[in-house]
Backbone as JSON Lines, residues from 0, in Angstrom:
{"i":0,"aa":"X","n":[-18.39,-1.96,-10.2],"ca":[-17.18,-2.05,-9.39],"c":[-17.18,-3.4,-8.67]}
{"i":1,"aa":"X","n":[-15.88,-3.6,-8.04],"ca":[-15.58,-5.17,-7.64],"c":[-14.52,-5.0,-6.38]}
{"i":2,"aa":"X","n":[-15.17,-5.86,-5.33],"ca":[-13.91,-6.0,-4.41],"c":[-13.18,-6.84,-5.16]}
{"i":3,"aa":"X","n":[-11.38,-6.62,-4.7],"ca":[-10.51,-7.67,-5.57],"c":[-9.71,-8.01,-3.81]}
{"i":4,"aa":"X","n":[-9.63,-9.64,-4.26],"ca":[-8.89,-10.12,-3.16],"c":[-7.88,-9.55,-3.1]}
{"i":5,"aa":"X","n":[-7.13,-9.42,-1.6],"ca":[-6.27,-8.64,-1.23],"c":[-4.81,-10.0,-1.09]}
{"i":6,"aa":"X","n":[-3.7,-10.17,-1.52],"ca":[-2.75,-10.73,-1.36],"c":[-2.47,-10.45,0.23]}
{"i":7,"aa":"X","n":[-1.91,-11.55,1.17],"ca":[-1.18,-11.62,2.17],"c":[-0.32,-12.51,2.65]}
{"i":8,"aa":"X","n":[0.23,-11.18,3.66],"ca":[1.89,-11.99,3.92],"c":[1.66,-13.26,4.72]}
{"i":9,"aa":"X","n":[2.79,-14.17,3.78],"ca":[3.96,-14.26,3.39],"c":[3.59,-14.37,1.75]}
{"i":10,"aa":"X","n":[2.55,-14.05,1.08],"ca":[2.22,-14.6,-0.32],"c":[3.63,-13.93,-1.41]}
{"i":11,"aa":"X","n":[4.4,-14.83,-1.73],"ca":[5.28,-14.2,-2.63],"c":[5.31,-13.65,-3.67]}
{"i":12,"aa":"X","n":[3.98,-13.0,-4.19],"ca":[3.26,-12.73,-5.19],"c":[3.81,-11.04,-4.75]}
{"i":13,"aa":"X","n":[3.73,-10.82,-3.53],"ca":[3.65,-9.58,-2.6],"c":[5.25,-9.08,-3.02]}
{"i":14,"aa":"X","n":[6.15,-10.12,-3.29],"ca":[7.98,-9.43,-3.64],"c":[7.92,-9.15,-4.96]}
{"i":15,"aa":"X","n":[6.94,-9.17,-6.24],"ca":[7.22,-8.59,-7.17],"c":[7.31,-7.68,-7.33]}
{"i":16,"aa":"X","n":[8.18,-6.85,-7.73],"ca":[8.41,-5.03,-8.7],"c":[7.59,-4.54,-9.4]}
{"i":17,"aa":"X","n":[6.43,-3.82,-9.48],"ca":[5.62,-3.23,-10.2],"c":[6.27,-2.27,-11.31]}
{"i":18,"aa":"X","n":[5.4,-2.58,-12.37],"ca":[6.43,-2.09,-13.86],"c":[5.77,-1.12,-14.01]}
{"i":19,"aa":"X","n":[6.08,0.65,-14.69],"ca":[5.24,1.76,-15.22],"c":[4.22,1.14,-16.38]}
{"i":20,"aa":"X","n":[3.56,2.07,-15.98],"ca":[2.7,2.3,-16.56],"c":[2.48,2.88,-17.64]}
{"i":21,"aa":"X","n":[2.22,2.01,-19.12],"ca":[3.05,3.23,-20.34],"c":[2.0,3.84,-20.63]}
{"i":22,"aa":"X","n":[0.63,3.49,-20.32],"ca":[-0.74,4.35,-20.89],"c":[-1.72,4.15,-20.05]}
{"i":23,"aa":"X","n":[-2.36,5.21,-19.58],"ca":[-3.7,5.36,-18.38],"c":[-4.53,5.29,-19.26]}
{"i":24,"aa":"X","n":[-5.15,3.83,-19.56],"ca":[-6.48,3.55,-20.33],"c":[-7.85,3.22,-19.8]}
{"i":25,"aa":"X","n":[-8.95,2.94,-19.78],"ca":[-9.96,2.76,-19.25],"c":[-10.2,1.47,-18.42]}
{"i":26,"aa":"X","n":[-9.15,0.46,-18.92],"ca":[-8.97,-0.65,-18.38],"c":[-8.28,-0.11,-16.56]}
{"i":27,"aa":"X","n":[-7.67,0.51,-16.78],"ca":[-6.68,1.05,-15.59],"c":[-7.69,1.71,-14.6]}
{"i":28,"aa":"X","n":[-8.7,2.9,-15.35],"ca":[-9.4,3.35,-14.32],"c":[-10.57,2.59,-13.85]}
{"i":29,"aa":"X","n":[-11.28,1.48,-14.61],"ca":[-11.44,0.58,-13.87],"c":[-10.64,-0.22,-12.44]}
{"i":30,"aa":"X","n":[-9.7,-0.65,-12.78],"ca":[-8.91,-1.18,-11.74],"c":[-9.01,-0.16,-10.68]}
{"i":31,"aa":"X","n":[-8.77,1.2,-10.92],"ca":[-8.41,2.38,-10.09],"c":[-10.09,2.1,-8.93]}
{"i":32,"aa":"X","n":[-11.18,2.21,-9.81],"ca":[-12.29,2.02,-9.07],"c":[-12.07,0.81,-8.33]}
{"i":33,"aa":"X","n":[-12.16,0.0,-8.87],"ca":[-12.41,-1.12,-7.7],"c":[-11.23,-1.57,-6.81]}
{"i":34,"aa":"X","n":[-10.11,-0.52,-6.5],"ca":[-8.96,-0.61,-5.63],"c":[-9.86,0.42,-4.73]}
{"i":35,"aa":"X","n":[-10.41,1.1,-4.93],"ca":[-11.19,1.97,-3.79],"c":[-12.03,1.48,-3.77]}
{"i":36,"aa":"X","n":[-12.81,0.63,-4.21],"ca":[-14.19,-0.09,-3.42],"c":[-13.47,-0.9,-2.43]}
{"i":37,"aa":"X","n":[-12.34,-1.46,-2.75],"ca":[-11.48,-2.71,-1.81],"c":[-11.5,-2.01,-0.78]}
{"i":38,"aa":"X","n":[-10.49,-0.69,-1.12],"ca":[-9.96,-0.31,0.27],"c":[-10.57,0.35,1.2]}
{"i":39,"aa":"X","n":[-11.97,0.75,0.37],"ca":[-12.72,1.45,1.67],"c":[-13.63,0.17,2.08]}
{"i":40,"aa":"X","n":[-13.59,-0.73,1.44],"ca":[-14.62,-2.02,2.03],"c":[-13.99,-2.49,3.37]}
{"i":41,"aa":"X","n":[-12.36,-2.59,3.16],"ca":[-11.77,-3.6,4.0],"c":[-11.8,-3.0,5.93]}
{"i":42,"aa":"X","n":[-11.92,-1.55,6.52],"ca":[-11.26,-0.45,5.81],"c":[-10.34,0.06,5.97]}
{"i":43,"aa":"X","n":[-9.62,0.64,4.82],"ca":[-7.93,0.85,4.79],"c":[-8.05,2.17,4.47]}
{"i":44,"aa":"X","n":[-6.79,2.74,4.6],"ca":[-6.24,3.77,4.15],"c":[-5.51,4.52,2.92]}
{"i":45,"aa":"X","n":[-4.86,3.1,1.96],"ca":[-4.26,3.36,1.32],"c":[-4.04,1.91,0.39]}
{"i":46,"aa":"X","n":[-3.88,1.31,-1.26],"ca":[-3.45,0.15,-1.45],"c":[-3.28,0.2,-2.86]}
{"i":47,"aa":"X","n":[-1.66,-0.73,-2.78],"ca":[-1.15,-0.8,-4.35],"c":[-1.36,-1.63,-4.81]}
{"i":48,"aa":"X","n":[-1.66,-1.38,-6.4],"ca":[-1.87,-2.56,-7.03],"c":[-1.45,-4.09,-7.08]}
{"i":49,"aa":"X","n":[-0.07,-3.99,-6.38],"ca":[0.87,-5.09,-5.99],"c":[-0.3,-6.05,-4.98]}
{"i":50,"aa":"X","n":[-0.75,-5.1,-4.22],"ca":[-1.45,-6.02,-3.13],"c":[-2.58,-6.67,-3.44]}
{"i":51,"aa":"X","n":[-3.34,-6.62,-5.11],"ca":[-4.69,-6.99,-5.46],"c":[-3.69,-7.78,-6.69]}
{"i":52,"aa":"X","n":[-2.49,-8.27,-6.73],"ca":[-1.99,-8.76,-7.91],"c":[-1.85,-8.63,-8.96]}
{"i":53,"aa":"X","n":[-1.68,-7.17,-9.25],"ca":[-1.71,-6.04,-10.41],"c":[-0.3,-5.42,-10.21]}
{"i":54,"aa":"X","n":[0.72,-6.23,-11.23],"ca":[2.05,-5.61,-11.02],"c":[2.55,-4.06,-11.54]}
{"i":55,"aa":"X","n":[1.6,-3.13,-11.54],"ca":[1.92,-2.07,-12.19],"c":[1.95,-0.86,-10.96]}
{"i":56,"aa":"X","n":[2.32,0.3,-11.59],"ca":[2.7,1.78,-10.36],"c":[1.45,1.97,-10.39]}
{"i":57,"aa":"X","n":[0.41,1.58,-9.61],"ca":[-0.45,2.09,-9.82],"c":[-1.0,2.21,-7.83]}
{"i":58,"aa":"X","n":[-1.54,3.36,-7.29],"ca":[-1.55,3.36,-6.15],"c":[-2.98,4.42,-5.48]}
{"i":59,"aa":"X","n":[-4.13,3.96,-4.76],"ca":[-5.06,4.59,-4.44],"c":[-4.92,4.76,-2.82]}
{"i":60,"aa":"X","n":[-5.34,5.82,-1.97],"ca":[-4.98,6.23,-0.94],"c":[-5.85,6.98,-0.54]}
{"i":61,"aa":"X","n":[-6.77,7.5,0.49],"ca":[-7.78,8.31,1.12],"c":[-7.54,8.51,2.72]}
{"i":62,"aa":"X","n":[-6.73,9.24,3.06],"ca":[-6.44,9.47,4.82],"c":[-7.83,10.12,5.53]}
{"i":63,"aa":"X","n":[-8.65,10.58,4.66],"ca":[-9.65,11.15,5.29],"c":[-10.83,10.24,6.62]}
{"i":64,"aa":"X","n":[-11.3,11.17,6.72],"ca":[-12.32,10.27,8.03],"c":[-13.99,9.82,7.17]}
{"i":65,"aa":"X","n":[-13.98,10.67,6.42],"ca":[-15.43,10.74,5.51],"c":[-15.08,10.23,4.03]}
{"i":66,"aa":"X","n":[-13.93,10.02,3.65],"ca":[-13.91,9.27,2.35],"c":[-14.09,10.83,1.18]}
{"i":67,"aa":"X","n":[-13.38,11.38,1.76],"ca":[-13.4,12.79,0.67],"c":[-12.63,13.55,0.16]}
{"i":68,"aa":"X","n":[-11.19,12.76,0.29],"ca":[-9.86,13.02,-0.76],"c":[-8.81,12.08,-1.18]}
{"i":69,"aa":"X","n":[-9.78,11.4,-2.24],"ca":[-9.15,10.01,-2.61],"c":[-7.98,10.57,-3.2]}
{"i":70,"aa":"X","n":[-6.89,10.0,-3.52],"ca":[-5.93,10.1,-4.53],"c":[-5.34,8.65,-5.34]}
{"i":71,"aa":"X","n":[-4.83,9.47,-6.31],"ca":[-4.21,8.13,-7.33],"c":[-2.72,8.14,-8.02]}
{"i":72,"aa":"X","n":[-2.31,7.74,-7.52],"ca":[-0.98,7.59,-8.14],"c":[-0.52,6.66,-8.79]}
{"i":73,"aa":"X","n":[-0.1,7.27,-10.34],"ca":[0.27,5.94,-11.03],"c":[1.66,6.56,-11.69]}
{"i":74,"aa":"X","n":[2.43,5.77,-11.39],"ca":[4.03,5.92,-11.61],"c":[4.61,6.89,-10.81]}
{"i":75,"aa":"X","n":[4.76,6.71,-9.41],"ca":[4.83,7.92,-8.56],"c":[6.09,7.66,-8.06]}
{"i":76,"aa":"X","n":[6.59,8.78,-7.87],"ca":[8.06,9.29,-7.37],"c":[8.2,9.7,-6.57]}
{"i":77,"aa":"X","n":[8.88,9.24,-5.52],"ca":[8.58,10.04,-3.8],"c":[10.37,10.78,-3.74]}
{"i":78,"aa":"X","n":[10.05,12.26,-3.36],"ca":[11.94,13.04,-3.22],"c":[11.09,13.33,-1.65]}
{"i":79,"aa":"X","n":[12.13,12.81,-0.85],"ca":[12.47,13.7,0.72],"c":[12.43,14.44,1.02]}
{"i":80,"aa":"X","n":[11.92,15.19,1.17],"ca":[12.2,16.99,1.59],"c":[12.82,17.6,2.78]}
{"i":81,"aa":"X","n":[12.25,17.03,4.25],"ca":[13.56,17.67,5.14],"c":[12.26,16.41,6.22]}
{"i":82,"aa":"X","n":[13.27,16.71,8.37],"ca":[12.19,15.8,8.5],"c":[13.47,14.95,8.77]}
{"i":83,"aa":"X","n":[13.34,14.76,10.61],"ca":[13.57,13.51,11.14],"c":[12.5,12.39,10.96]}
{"i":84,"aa":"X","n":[13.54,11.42,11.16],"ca":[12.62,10.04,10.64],"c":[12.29,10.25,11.94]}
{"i":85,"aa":"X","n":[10.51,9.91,11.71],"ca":[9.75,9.61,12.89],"c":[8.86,8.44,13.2]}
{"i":86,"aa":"X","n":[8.96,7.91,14.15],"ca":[8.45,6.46,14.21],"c":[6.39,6.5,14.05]}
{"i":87,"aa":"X","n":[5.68,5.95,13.57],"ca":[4.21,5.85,13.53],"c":[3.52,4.23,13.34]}
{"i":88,"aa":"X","n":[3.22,3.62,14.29],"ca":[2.24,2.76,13.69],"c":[1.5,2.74,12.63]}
{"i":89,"aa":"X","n":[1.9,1.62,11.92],"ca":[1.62,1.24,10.75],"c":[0.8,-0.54,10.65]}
{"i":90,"aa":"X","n":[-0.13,-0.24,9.86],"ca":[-0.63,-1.37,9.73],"c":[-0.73,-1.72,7.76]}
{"i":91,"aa":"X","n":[-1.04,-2.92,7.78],"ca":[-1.72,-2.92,6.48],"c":[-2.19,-4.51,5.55]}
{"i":92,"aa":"X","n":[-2.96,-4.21,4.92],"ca":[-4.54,-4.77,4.42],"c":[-3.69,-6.05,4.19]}
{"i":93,"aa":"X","n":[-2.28,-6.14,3.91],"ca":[-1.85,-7.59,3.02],"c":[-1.12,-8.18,4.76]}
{"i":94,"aa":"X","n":[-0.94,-7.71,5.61],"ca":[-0.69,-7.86,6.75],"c":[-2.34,-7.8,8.02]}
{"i":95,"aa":"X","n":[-2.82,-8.23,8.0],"ca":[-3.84,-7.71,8.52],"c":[-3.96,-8.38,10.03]}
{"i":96,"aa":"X","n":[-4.55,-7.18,11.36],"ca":[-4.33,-7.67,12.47],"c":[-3.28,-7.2,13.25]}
{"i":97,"aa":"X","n":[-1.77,-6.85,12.22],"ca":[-0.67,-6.3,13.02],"c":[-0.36,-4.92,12.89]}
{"i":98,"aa":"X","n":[0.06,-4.65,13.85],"ca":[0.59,-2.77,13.68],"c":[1.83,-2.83,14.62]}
{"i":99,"aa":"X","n":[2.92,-2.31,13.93],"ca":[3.94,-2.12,14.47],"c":[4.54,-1.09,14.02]}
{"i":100,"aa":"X","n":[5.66,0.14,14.99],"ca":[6.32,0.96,14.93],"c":[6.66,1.09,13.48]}
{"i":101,"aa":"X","n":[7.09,1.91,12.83],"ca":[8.05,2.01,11.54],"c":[8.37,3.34,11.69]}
{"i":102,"aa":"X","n":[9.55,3.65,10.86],"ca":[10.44,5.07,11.25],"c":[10.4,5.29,9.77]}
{"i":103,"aa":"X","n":[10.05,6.26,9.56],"ca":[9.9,7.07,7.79],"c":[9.78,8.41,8.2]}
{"i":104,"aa":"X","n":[10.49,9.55,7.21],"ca":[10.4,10.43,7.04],"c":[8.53,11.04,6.72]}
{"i":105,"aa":"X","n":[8.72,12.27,7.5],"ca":[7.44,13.03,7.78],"c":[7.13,13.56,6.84]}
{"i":106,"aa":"X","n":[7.91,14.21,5.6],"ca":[7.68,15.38,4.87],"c":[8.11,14.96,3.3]}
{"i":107,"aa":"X","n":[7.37,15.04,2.29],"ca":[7.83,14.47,0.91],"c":[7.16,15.08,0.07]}
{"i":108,"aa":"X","n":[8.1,14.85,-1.27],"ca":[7.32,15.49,-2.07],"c":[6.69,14.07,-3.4]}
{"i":109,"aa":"X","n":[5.41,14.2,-4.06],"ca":[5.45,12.99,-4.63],"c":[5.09,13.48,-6.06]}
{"i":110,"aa":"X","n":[5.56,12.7,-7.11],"ca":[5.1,13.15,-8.7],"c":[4.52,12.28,-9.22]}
{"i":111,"aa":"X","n":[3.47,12.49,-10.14],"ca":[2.86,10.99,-10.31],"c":[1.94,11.62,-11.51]}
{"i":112,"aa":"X","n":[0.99,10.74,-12.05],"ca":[-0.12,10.5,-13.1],"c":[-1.04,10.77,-12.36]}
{"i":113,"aa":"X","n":[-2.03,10.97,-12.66],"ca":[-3.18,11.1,-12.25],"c":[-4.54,9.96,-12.14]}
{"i":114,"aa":"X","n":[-5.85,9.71,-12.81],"ca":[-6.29,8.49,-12.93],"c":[-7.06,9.05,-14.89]}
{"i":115,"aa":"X","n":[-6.31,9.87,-15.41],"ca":[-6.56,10.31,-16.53],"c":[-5.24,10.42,-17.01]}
{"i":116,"aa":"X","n":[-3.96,10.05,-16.42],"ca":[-2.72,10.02,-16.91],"c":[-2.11,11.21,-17.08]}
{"i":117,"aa":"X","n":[-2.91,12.56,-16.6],"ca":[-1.77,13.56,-16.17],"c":[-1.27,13.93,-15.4]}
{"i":118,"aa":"X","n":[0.0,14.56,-15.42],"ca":[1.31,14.54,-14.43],"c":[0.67,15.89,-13.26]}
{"i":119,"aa":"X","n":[1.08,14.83,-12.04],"ca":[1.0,16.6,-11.04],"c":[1.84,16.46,-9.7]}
{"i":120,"aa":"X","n":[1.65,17.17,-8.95],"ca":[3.1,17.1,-7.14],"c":[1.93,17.47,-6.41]}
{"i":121,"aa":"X","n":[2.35,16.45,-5.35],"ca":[1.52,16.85,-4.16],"c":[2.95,16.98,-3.16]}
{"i":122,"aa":"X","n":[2.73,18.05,-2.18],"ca":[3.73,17.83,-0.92],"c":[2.94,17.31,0.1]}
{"i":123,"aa":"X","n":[3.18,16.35,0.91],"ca":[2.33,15.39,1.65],"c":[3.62,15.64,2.95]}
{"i":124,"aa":"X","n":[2.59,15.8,4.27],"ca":[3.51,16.01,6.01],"c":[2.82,14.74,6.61]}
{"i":125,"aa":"X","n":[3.23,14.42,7.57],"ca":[2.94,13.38,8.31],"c":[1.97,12.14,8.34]}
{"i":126,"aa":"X","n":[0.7,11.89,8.17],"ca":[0.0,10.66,8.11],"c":[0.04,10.53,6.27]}
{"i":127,"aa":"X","n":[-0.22,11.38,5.56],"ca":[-0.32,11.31,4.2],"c":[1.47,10.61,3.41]}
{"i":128,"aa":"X","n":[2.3,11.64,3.9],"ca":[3.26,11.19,3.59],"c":[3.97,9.88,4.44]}
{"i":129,"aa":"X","n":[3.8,9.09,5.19],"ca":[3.88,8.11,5.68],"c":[3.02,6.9,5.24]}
{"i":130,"aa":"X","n":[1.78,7.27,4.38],"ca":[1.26,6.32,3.71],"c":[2.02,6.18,2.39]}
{"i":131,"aa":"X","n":[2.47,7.8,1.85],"ca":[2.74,7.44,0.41],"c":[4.58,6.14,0.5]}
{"i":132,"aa":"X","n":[4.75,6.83,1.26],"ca":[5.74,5.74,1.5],"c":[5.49,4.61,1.58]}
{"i":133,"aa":"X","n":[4.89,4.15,2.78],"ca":[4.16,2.93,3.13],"c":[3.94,2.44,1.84]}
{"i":134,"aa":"X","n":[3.1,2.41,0.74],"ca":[2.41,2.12,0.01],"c":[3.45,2.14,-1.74]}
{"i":135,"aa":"X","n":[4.07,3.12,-1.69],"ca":[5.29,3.29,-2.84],"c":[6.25,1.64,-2.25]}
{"i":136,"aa":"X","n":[6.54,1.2,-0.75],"ca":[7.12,-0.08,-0.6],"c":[6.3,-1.46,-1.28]}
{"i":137,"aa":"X","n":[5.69,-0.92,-1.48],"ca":[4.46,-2.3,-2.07],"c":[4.52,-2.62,-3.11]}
{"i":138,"aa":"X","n":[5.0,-1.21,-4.2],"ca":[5.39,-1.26,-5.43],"c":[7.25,-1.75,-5.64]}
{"i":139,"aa":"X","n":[7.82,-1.65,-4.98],"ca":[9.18,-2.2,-4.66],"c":[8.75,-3.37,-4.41]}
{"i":140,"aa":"X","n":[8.28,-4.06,-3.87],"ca":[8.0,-5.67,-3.3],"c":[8.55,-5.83,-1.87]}
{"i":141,"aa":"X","n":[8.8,-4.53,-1.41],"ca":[8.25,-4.53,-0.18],"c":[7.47,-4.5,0.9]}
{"i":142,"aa":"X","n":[7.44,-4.98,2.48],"ca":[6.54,-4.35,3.36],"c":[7.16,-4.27,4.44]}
{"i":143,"aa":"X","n":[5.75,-3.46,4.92],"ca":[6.72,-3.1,6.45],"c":[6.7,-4.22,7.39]}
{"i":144,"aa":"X","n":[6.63,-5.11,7.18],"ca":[7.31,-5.66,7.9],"c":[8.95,-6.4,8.3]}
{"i":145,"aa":"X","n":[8.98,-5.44,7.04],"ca":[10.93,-5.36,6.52],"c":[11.33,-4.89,7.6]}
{"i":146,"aa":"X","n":[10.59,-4.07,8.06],"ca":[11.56,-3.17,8.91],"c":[11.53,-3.88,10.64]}
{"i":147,"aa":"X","n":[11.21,-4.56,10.55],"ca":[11.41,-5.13,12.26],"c":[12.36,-6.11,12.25]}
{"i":148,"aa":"X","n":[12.08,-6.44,13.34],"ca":[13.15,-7.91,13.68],"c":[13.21,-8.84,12.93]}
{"i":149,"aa":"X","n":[14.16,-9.75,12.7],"ca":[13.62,-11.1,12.24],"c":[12.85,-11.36,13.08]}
{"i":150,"aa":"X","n":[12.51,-11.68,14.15],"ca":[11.76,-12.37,15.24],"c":[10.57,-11.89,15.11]}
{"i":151,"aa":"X","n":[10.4,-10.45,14.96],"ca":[8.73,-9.84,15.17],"c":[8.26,-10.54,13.66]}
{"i":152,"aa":"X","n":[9.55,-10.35,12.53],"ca":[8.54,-10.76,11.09],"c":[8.41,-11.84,11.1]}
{"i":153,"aa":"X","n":[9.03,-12.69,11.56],"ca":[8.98,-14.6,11.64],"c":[7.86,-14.74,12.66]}
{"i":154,"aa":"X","n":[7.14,-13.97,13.92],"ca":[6.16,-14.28,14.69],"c":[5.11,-14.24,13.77]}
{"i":155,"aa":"X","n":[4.9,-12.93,12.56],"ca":[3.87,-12.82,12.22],"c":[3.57,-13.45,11.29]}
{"i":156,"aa":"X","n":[4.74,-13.65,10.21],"ca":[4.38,-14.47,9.2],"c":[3.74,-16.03,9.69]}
{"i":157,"aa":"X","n":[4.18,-16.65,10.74],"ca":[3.93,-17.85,11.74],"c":[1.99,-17.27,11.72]}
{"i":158,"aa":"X","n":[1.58,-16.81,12.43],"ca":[0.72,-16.69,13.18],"c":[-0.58,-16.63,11.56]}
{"i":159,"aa":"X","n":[0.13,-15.65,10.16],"ca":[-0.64,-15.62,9.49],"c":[-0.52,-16.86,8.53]}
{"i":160,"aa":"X","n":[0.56,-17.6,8.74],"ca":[0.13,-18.77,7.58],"c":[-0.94,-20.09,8.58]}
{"i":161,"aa":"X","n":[-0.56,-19.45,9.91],"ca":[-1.77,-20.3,10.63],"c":[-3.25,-19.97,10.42]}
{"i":162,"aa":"X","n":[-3.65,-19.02,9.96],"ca":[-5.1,-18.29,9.84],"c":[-5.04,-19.04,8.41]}
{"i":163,"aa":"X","n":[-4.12,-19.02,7.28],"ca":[-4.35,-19.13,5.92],"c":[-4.77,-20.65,5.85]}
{"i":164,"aa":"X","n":[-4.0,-21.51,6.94],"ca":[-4.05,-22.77,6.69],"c":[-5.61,-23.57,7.28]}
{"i":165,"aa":"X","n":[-5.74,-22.58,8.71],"ca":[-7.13,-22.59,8.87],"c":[-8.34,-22.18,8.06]}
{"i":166,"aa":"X","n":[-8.28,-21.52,7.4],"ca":[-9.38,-20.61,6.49],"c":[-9.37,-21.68,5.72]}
{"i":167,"aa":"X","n":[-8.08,-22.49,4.57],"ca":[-8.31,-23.09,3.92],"c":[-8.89,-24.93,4.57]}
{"i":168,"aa":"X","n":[-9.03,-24.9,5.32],"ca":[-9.32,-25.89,6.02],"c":[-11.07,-25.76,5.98]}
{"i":169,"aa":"X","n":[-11.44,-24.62,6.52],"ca":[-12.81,-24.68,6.86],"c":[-13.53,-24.42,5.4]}
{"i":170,"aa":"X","n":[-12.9,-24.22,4.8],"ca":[-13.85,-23.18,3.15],"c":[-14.17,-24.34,2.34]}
């Protein structure tokens, strides 16, 4: 297994559309492994392939405290189920350092592949289903940091191309 560098914002690598996935091959569950060595290395909660520069539906996630209910979603479909949008701090690995409010629905249902390519539904309530969201935006070529101000996303993107420009300075 392999940590894989993590893309960050503003990297425009981060607005591409992740394409399905037409076959869960061994090449894939490789990737699948070392998206969970990443994300429990860094440590995260949840991360799409979009964010390690792997344009495909492919998505690993573990809300647990002990690392003991990974999941994998590859070509996943999120339906709404009921559920005021409720606001939760949100952070994440291609953003790193910031956490800000975001308003997403609590309650979902998700369909997806497995990491052997068969189909199954999970219904996911509050921290779970707020990641699968979170993390289904990544595969859109979105992030949350869509959802704030211009001003809060222009502070941060500012503040992180200053770390990028420093890092590349000292390395």
């Amino acid at each position: 297994m392999a940590i894989l560098e993590i893309l960050e914002f503003p990297d425009t690598r981060l607005r591409t559309i992740a394409k399905p996935v037409e076959e869960v091959t061994d090449a894939h569950r490789k990737l699948i492994d070392d998206m969970f060595e990443t994300m429990y290395d860094c440590p995260g909660i949840g991360l799409a392939a979009t964010q390690v520069n792997v344009h495909e539906q492919i998505i690993v996630m573990d809300i647990s405290e002990d690392r003991s209910e990974p999941h994998v979603f590859i070509n996943p479909k999120v339906t709404v189920l009921d559920g005021e949008p409720e606001k939760m701090q949100e952070g994440c690995l291609s953003v790193p350092g910031f956490y800000e409010d975001v308003e997403r629905i609590e309650h979902c249902k998700i369909e997806a592949l497995d990491r052997n390519g068969q189909p199954y539904e999970l219904e996911a309530r509050g921290l779970l289903a707020v990641c699968i969201q979170h993390e289904m935006d990544h595969l859109n070529g979105k992030l949350f940091v869509d959802y704030l101000s211009t001003t809060k996303r222009d502070r941060i993107r500012k503040k992180l191309e200053k770390q990028h420009r420093l890092a590349a300075k000292h390395a």
